[in-house]
Coordinates of C-alpha atoms in Angstrom, one line a residue:
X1 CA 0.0 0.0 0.0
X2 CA 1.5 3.7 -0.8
X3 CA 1.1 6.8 1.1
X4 CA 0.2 10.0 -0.8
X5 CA 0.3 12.9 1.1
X6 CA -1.9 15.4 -0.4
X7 CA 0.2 18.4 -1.7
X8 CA -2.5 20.6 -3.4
X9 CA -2.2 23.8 -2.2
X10 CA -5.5 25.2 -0.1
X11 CA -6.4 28.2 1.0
X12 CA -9.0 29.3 4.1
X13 CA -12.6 30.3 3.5
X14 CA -14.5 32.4 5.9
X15 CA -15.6 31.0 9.3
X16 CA -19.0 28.6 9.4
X17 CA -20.7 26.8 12.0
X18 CA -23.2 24.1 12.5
X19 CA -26.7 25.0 11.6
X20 CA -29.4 24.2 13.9
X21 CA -30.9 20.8 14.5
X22 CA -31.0 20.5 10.4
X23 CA -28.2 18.3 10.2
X24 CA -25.9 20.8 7.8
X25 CA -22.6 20.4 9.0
X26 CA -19.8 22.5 8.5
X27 CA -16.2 24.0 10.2
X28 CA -14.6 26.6 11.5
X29 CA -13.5 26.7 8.4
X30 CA -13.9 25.2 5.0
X31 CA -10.9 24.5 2.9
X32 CA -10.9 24.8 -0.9
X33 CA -7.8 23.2 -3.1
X34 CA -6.3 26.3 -4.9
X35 CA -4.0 24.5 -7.5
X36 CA -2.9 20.7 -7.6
X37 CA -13.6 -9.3 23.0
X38 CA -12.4 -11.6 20.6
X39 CA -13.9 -13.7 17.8
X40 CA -12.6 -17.2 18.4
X41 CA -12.8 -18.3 15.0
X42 CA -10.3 -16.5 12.4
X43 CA -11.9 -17.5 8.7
X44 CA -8.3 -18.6 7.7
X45 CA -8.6 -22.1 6.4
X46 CA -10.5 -23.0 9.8
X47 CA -13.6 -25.5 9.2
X48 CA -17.1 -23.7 9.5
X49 CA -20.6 -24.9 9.9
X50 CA -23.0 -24.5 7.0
X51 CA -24.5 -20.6 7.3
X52 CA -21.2 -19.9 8.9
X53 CA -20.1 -17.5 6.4
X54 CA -18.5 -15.2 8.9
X55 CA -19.0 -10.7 7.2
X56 CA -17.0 -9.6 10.8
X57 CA -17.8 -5.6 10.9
X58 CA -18.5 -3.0 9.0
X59 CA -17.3 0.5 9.8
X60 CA -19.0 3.6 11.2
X61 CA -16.5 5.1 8.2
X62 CA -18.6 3.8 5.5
X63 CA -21.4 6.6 6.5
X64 CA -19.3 8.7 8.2
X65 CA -18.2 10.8 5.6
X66 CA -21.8 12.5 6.0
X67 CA -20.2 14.4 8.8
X68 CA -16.1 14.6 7.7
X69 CA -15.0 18.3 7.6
X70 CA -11.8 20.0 7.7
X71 CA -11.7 21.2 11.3
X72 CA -8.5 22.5 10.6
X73 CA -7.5 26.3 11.4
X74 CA -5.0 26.8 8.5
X75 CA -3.1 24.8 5.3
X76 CA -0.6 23.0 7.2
X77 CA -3.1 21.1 9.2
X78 CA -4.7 20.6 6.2
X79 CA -1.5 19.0 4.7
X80 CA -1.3 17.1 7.6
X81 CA -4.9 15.3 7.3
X82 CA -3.8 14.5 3.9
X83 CA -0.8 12.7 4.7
X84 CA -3.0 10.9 7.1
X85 CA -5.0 9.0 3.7
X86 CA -3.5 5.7 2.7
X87 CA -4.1 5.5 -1.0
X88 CA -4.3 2.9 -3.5
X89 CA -4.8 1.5 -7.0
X90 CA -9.4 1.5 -8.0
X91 CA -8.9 -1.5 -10.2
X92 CA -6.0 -4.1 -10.6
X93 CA -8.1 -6.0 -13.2
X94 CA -7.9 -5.4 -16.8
X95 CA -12.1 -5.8 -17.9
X96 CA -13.5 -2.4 -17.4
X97 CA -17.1 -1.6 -16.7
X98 CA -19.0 1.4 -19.3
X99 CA -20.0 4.4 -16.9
X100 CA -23.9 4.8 -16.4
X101 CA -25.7 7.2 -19.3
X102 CA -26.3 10.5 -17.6
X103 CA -30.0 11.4 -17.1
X104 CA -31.7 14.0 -18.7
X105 CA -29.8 16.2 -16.3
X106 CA -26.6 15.5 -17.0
X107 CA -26.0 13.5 -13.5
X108 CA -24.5 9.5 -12.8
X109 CA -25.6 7.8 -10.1
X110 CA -22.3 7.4 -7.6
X111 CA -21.2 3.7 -6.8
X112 CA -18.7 3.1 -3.8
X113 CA -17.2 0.1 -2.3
X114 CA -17.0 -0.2 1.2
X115 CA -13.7 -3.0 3.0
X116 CA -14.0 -4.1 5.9
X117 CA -10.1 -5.9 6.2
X118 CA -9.2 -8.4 8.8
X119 CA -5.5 -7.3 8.6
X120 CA -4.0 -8.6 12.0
X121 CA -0.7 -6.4 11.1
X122 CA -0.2 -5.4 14.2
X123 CA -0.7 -5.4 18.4
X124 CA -3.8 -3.4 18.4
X125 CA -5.5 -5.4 15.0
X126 CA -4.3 -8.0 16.9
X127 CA -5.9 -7.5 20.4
X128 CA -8.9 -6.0 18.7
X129 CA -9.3 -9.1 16.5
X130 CA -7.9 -12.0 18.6
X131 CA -6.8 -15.2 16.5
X132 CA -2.8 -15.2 17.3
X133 CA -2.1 -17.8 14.8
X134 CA -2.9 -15.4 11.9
X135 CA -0.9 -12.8 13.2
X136 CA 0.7 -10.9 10.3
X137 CA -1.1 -13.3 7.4
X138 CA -2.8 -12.3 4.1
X139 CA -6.0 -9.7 4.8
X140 CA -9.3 -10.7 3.8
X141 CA -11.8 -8.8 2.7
X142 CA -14.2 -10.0 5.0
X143 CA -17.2 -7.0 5.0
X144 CA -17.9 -5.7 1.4
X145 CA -21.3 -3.4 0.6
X146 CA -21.9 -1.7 -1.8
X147 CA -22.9 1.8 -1.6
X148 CA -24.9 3.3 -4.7
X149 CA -26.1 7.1 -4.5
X150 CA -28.3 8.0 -7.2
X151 CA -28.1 10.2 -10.5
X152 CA -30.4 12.7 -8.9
X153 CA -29.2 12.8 -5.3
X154 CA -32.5 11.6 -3.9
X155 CA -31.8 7.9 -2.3
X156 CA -29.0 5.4 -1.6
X157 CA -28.9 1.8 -1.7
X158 CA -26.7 -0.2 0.1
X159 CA -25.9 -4.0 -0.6
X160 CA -24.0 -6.1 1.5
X161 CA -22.2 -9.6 -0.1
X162 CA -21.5 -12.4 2.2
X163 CA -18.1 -12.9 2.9
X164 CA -18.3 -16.4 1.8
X165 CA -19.5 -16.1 -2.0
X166 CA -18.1 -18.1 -4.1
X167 CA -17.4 -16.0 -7.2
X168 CA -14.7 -15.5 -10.6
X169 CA -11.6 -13.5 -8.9
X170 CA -10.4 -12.0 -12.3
X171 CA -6.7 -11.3 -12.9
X172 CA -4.9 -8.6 -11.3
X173 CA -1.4 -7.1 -10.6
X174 CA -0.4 -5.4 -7.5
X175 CA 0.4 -1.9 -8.0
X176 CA 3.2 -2.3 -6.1
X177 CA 5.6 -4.8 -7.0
X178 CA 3.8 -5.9 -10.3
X179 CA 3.4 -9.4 -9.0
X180 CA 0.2 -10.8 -11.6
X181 CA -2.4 -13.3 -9.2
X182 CA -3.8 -15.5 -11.9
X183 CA -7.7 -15.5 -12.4
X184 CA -9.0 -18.0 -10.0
X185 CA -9.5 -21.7 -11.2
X186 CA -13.1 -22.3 -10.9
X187 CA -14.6 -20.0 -7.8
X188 CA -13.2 -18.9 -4.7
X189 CA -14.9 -17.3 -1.6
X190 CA -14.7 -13.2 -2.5
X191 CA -12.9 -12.0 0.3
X192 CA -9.8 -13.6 -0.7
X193 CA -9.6 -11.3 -3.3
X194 CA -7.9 -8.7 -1.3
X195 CA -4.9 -10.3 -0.9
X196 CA -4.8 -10.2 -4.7
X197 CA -3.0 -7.3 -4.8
X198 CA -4.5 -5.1 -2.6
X199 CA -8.5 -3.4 -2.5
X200 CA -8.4 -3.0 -6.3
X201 CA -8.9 -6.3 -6.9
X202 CA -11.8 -6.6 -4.3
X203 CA -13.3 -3.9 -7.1
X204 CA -12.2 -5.5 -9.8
X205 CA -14.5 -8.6 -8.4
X206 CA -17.1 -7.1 -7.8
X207 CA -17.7 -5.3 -11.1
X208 CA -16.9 -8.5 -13.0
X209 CA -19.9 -10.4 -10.8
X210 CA -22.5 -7.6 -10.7
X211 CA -21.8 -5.7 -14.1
X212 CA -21.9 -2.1 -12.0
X213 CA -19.2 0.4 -12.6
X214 CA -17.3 1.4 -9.5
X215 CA -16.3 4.9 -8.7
X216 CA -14.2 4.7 -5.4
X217 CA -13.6 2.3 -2.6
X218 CA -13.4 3.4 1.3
X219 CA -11.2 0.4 3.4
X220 CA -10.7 0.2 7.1
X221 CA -9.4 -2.3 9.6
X222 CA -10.3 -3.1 13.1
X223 CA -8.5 -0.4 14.8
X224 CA -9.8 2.2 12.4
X225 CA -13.3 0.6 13.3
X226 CA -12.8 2.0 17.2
X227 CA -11.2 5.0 16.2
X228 CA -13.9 6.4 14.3
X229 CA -16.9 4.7 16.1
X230 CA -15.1 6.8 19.5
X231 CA -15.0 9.7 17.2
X232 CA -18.7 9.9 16.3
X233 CA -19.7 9.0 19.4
X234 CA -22.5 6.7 20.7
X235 CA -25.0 5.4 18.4
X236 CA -28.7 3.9 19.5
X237 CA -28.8 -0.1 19.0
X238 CA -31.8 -2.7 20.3
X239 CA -31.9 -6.2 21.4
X240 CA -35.0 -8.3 22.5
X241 CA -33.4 -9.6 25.9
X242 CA -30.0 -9.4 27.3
X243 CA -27.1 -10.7 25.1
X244 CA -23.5 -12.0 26.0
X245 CA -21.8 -13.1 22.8
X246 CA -19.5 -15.6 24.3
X247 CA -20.2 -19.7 24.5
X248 CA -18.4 -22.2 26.4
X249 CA -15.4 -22.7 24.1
X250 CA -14.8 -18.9 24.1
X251 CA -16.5 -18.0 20.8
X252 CA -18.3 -14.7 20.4
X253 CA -17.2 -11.2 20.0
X254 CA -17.6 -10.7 23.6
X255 CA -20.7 -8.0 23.4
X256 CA -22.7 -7.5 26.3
X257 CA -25.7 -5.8 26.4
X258 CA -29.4 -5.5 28.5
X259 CA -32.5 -5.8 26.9
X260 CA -34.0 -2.5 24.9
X261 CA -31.7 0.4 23.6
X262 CA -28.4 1.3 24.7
X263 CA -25.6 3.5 23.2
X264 CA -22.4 2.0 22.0
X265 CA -19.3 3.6 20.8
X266 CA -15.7 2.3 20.5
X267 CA -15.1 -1.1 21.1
X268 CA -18.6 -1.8 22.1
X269 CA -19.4 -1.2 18.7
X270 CA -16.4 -3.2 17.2
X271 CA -18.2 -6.2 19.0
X272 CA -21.6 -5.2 17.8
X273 CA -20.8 -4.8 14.6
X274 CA -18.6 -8.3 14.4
X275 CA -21.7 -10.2 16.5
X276 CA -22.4 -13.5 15.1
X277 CA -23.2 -15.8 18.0
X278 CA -26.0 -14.3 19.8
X279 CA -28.2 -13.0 17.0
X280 CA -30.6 -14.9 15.8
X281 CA -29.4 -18.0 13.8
X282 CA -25.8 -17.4 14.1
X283 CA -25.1 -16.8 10.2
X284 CA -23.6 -14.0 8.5
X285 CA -26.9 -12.9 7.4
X286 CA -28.0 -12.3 11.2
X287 CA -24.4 -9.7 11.4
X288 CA -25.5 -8.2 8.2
X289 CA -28.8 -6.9 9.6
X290 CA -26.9 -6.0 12.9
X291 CA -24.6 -3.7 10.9
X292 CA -27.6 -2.4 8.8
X293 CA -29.3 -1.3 11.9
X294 CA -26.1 0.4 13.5
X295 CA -25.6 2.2 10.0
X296 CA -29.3 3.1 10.0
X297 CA -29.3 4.6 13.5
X298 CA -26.0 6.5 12.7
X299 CA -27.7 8.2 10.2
X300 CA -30.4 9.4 12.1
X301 CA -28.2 10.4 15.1
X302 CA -25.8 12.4 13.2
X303 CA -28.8 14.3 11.7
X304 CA -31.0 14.7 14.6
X305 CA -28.3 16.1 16.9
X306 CA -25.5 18.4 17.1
X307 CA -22.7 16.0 19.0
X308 CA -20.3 17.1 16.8
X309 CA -20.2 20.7 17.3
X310 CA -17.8 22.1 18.9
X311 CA -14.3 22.4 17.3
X312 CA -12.2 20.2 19.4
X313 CA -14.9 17.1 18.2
X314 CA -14.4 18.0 14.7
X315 CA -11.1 18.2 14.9
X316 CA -10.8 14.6 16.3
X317 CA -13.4 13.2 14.1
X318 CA -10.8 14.4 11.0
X319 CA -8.2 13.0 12.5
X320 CA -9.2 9.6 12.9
X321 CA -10.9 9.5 10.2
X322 CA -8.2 10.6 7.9
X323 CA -5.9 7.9 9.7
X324 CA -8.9 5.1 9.6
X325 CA -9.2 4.6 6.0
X326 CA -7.4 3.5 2.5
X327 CA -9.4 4.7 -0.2
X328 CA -8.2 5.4 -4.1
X329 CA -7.0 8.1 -5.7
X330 CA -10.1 9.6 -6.2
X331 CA -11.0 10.2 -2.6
X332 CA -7.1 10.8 -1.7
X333 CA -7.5 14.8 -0.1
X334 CA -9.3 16.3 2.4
X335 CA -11.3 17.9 0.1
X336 CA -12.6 15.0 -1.7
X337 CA -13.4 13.3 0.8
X338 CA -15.8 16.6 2.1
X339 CA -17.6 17.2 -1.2
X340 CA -18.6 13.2 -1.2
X341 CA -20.1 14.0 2.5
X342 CA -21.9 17.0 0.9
X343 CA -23.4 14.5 -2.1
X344 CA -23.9 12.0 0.7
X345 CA -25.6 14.1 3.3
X346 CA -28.3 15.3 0.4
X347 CA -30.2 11.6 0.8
X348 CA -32.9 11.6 3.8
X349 CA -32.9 8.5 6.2
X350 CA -36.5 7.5 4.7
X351 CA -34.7 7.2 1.3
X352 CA -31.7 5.2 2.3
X353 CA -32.4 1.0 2.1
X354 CA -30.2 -1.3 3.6
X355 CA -30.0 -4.6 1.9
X356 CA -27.9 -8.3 2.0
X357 CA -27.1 -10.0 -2.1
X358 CA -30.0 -13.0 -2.2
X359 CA -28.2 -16.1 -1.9
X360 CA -28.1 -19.6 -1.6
X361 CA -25.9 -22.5 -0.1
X362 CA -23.3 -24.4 -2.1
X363 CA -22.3 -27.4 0.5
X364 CA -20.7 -24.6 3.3
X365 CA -20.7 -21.4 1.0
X366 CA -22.9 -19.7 -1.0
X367 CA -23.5 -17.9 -4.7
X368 CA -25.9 -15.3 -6.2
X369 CA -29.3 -16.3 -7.1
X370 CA -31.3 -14.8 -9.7
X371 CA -32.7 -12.7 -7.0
X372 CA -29.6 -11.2 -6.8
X373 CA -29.0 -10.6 -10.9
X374 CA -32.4 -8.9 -10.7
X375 CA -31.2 -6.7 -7.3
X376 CA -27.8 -5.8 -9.7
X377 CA -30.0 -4.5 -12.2
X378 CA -31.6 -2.3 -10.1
X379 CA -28.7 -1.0 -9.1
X380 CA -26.8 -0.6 -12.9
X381 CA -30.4 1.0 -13.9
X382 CA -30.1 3.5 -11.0
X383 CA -33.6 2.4 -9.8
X384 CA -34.2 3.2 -6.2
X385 CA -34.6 0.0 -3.6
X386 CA -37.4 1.8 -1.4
X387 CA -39.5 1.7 -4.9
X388 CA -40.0 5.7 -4.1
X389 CA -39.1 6.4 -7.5
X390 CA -41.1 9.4 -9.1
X391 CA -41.9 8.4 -12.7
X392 CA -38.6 9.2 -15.3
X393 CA -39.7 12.0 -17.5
X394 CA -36.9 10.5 -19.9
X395 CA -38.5 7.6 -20.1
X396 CA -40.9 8.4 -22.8
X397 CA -37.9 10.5 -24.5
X398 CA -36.0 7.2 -24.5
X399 CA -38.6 5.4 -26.0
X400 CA -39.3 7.9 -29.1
X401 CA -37.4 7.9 -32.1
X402 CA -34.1 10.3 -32.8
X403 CA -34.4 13.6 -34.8
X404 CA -31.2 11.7 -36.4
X405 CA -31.7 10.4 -39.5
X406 CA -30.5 7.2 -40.1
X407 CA -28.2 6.0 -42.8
X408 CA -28.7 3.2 -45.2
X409 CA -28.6 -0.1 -43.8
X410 CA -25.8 -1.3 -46.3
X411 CA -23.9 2.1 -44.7
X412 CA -23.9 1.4 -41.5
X413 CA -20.6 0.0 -39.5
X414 CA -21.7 -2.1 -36.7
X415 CA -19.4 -3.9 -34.1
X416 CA -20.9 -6.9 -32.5
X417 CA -19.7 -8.1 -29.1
X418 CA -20.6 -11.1 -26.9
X419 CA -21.9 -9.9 -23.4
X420 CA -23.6 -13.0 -22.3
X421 CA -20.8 -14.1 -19.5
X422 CA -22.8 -13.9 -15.7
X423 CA -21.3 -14.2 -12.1
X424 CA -22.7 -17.7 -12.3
X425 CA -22.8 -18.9 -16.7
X426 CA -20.2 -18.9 -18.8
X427 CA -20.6 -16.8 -22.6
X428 CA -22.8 -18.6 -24.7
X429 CA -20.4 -19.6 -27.7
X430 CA -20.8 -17.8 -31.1
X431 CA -23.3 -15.2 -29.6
X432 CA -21.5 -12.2 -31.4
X433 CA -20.8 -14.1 -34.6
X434 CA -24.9 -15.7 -35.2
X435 CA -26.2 -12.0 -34.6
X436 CA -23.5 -10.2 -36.9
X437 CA -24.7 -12.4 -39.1
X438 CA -28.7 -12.2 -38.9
X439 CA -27.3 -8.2 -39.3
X440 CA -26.0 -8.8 -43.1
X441 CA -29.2 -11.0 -43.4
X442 CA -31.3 -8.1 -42.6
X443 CA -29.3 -5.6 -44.9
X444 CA -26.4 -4.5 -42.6
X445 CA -23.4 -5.2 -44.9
X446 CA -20.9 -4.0 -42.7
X447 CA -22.0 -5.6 -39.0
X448 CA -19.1 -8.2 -37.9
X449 CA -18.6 -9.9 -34.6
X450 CA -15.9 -8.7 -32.1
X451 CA -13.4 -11.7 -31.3
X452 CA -11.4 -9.8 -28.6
X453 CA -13.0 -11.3 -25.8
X454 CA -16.5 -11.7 -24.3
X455 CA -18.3 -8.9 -22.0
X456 CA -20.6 -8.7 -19.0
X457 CA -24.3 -7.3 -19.6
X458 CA -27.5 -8.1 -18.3
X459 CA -29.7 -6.9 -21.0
X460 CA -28.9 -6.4 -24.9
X461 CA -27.9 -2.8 -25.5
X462 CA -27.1 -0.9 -28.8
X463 CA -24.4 2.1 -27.7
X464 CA -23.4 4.6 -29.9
X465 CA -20.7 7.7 -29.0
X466 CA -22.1 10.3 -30.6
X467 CA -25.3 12.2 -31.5
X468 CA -24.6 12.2 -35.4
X469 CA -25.1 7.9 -35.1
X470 CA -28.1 7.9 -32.5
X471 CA -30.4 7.7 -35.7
X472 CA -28.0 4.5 -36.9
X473 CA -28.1 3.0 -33.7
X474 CA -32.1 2.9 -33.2
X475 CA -32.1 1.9 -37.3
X476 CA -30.0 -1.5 -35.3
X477 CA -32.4 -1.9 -32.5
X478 CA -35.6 -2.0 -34.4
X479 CA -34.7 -4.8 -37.3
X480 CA -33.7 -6.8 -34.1
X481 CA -37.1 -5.9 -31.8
X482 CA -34.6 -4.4 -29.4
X483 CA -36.7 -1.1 -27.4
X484 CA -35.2 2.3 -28.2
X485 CA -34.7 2.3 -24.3
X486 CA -31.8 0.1 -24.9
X487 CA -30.3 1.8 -27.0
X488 CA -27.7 4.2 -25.0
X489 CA -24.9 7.2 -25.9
X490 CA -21.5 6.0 -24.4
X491 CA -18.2 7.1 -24.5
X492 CA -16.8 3.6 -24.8
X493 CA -17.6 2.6 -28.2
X494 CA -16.3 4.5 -31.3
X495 CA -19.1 3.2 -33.5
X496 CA -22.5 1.5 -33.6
X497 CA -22.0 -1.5 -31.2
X498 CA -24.6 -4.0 -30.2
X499 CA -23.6 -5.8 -26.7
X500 CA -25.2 -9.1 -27.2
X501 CA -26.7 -9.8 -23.6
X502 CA -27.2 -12.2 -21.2
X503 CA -30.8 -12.5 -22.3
X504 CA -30.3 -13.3 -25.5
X505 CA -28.1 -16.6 -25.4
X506 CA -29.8 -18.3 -28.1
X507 CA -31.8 -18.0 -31.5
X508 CA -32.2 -15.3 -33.9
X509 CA -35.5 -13.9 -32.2
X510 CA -34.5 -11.1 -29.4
X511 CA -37.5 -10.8 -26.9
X512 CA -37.2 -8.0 -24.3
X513 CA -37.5 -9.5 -20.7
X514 CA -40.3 -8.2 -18.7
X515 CA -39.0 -5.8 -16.0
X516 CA -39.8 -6.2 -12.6
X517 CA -38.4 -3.1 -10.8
X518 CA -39.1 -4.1 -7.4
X519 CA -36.3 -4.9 -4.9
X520 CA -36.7 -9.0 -4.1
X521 CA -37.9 -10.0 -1.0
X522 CA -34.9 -12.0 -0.3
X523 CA -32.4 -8.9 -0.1
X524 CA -33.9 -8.3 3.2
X525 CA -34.0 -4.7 3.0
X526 CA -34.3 -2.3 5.8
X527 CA -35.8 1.2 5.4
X528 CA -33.1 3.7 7.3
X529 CA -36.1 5.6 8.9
X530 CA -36.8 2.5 10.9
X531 CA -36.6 3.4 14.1
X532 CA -38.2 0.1 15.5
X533 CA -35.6 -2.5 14.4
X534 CA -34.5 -4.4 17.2
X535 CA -32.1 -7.9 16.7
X536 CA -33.6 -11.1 18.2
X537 CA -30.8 -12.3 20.5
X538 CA -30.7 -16.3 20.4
X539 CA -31.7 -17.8 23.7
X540 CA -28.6 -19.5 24.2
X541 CA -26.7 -16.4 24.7
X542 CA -29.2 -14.5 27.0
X543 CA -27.9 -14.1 30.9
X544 CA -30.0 -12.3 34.0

């Protein structure tokens, strides 16, 4: 991992303050860039129990950028909370994911992913997460969400993927040394592509399984879980009847809590947040929840309450947090960092839904079901999860035809590629080559296949890059029966180019799927207005 210290120069604004009960959080002053317990078990190779799939914690980080200011009085502290950032590479792999079209408004959605590392790399990691033998071994990636905030600003979704998945770990070289880690033969469980290289190629996994470009990643470890979570202060959390999460051969994270509401910060909410024995069945999916309702009720405190006002807590709350995290270049200052929390902080708790990938078992692991493809769509299609979504006004725009002429058929280029690889299916052979094909059939002379590789995509799209070939591009969609809405301006194609989908892996007759836009039952999602929520501890761990 490198350090970057962050040498843009900066320059003071005027004084601000915190405004009200309104949740609008700002500093002294604002800075503006001028030029540049213990869990017994340690998921290392040790056996586990079917539904063991172990997520650890997630970190009050993830969220707590909603509240990161400079607190600052001047540019050398600012150039100090810079050199605090650990940086490193978005994306070791070498497939790349197209960028979302803009709306009508010119805005993208905003996709980041959150690590939660198990690095024991030192005495604090190591007291914090106990399991001596794997002192100083290969991090994994053992708490991954997804954090998607939408085009317009208005909700975010949050997915969290079991720490177990078996998925495709692509290729990828570490930044630093330049050592290449081989694509995995056959599937491996996801977290174990951290120590691929580093966080990029946790990204790089991800994008390859769910087809959704990634913007940033945000990682943390277990002592930058305390840190922050002592920063914010204490956050609301409920259980049914009083908890110990400790059994007789010392697993457990070691919480301890009565029955009803209490408020946890540090390493209370370490062991909260890493809970698995106590809450409910034991599984990963029982953490998940926990660390959705602690992220939930973070929101709603930050926003409801003023704890951070005073200069001395903002201050401190920089600090850590600064020192907490590795995140890429793109989040690497200060700055960055504080006009994500300003994009962040826009989204209400009512429109924020917590949710876990659907899933199913494979002997002691488990892999997407097609719940989860449909909960990935939602997410590429920027389609809220609370199914608040006012009605597109592009929609109908999408649908009608282009004020762009269209050439003749015999004159128009088009490039088709093969895009019907899935997390779970291999490409379906020939895809690219049967539909260039049923193309010169149909009067397009110049259509041939791409035999570079095969692609990733859901649906069947038709992208073109410019305005002038819009008209081409719907001409390509409607000899096939594909709707104009699939047909999309991108900036990764130099031409007409027909993506060949994953529902289209056979015949010469392409019918649209239905869409179903609402978020699957079996994602388990929690509204972030929920004040209610309260984890059912399992009776076995109770006390009196």
């Amino acid at each position: 991992m490198s350090k970057t210290c962050g040498g843009p120069d900066a320059r003071r604004a005027g004084p601000v303050g915190w405004v009200g009960r309104t949740g609008t959080l700002t500093t002294q002053y604002s800075v503006q860039e001028v030029a540049p317990g213990t869990e017994a078990e340690s998921g290392h190779g040790s056996r586990r129990a079917p539904r063991k799939h172990r997520m650890l914690r997630w970190s009050a980080t993830t969220l707590a950028v909603l509240i990161l200011a400079v607190a600052g009085t001047g540019y050398l502290y600012y150039r100090h909370l810079n050199s605090n950032i650990e940086q490193d590479d978005l994306n070791l792999g070498d497939n790349k994911v197209a960028e979302p079209t803009p709306n009508a408004a010119g805005q993208t959605p905003l996709n980041i992913l959150i690590i939660g590392s198990d690095a024991r790399d030192n005495e604090e990691n190591q007291k914090l997460g106990g399991a001596k033998e794997t002192f100083g071994s290969t991090p994994l990636a053992d708490v991954q969400m997804l954090l998607h905030l939408s085009a317009d600003r208005s909700n975010l979704s949050v997915v969290s993927m079991p720490r177990d998945t078996l998925v495709k770990i692509p290729k990828c070289t570490d930044p630093d040394d330049g050592k290449v880690y081989a694509a995995s033969n056959g599937r491996a469980m996801t977290n174990q592509s951290l120590g691929h290289g580093g966080p990029g190629c946790t990204v790089a996994t991800w994008q390859e399984l769910t087809g959704i470009h990634i913007d940033h990643f945000m990682m943390v470890d277990f002592s930058g879980v305390v840190s922050m979570a002592d920063a914010i202060g204490g956050v609301p959390v409920c259980v049914d009847a009083n908890i110990h999460s400790r059994d007789s051969q010392g697993h457990g994270s070691g919480l301890k809590l009565e029955k009803g509401t209490t408020s946890i910060k540090g390493e209370q909410a370490l062991q909260w947040l890493r809970t698995r024995y106590g809450f409910e069945d034991g599984s990963d999916l029982a953490r998940a929840k926990a660390q959705h309702m602690y992220m939930n009720s973070m929101v709603r405190e930050l926003r409801a309450n003023a704890t951070l006002s005073s200069p001395n807590k903002l201050r401190k709350l920089a600090e850590q947090a600064t020192r907490a995290i590795t995140v890429d270049s793109g989040l690497g200052t200060v700055k960055k960092l504080y006009d994500l929390s300003n994009e962040l902080r826009k989204v209400e708790p009512e429109r924020i839904t917590m949710t876990t990938m659907p899933n199913r078992y494979v002997g002691a692991r488990v892999e997407p079901t097609e719940d989860a493809e449909q909960l990935f769509r939602l997410v590429r299609e920027d389609i809220a999860l609370d199914g608040k979504d006012a009605k597109k006004a592009t929609a109908e725009k999408a649908e009608a035809a282009s004020d762009d002429q269209a050439a003749a058929k015999d004159e128009i280029g088009v490039l088709v590629q093969n895009g019907t690889r899935t997390g779970t299916l291999a490409a379906a052979g020939g895809r690219a080559s049967t539909v260039a094909a049923l193309l010169v059939e149909k009067g397009y002379d110049k259509a041939v296949s791409d035999r570079t590789g095969s692609l990733s995509e859901a649906t069947t799209l038709v992208r073109y890059p410019s305005a002038e070939l819009e008209g081409d591009a719907q001409s390509v969609a409607k000899s096939l029966g594909i709707p104009m809405s699939s047909v999309k301006k991108s900036t990764d194609v130099s031409g007409v180019t027909l993506v060949v989908g994953a529902d289209w892996r056979e015949g010469t007759t392409y019918k649209a799927p239905k869409q179903d836009d609402a978020t699957p039952k079996t994602a388990e999602a929690l509204n972030g207005a929920d004040d209610t929520a309260c984890m059912h501890v399992n009776p076995g761990f109770t006390w009196s």
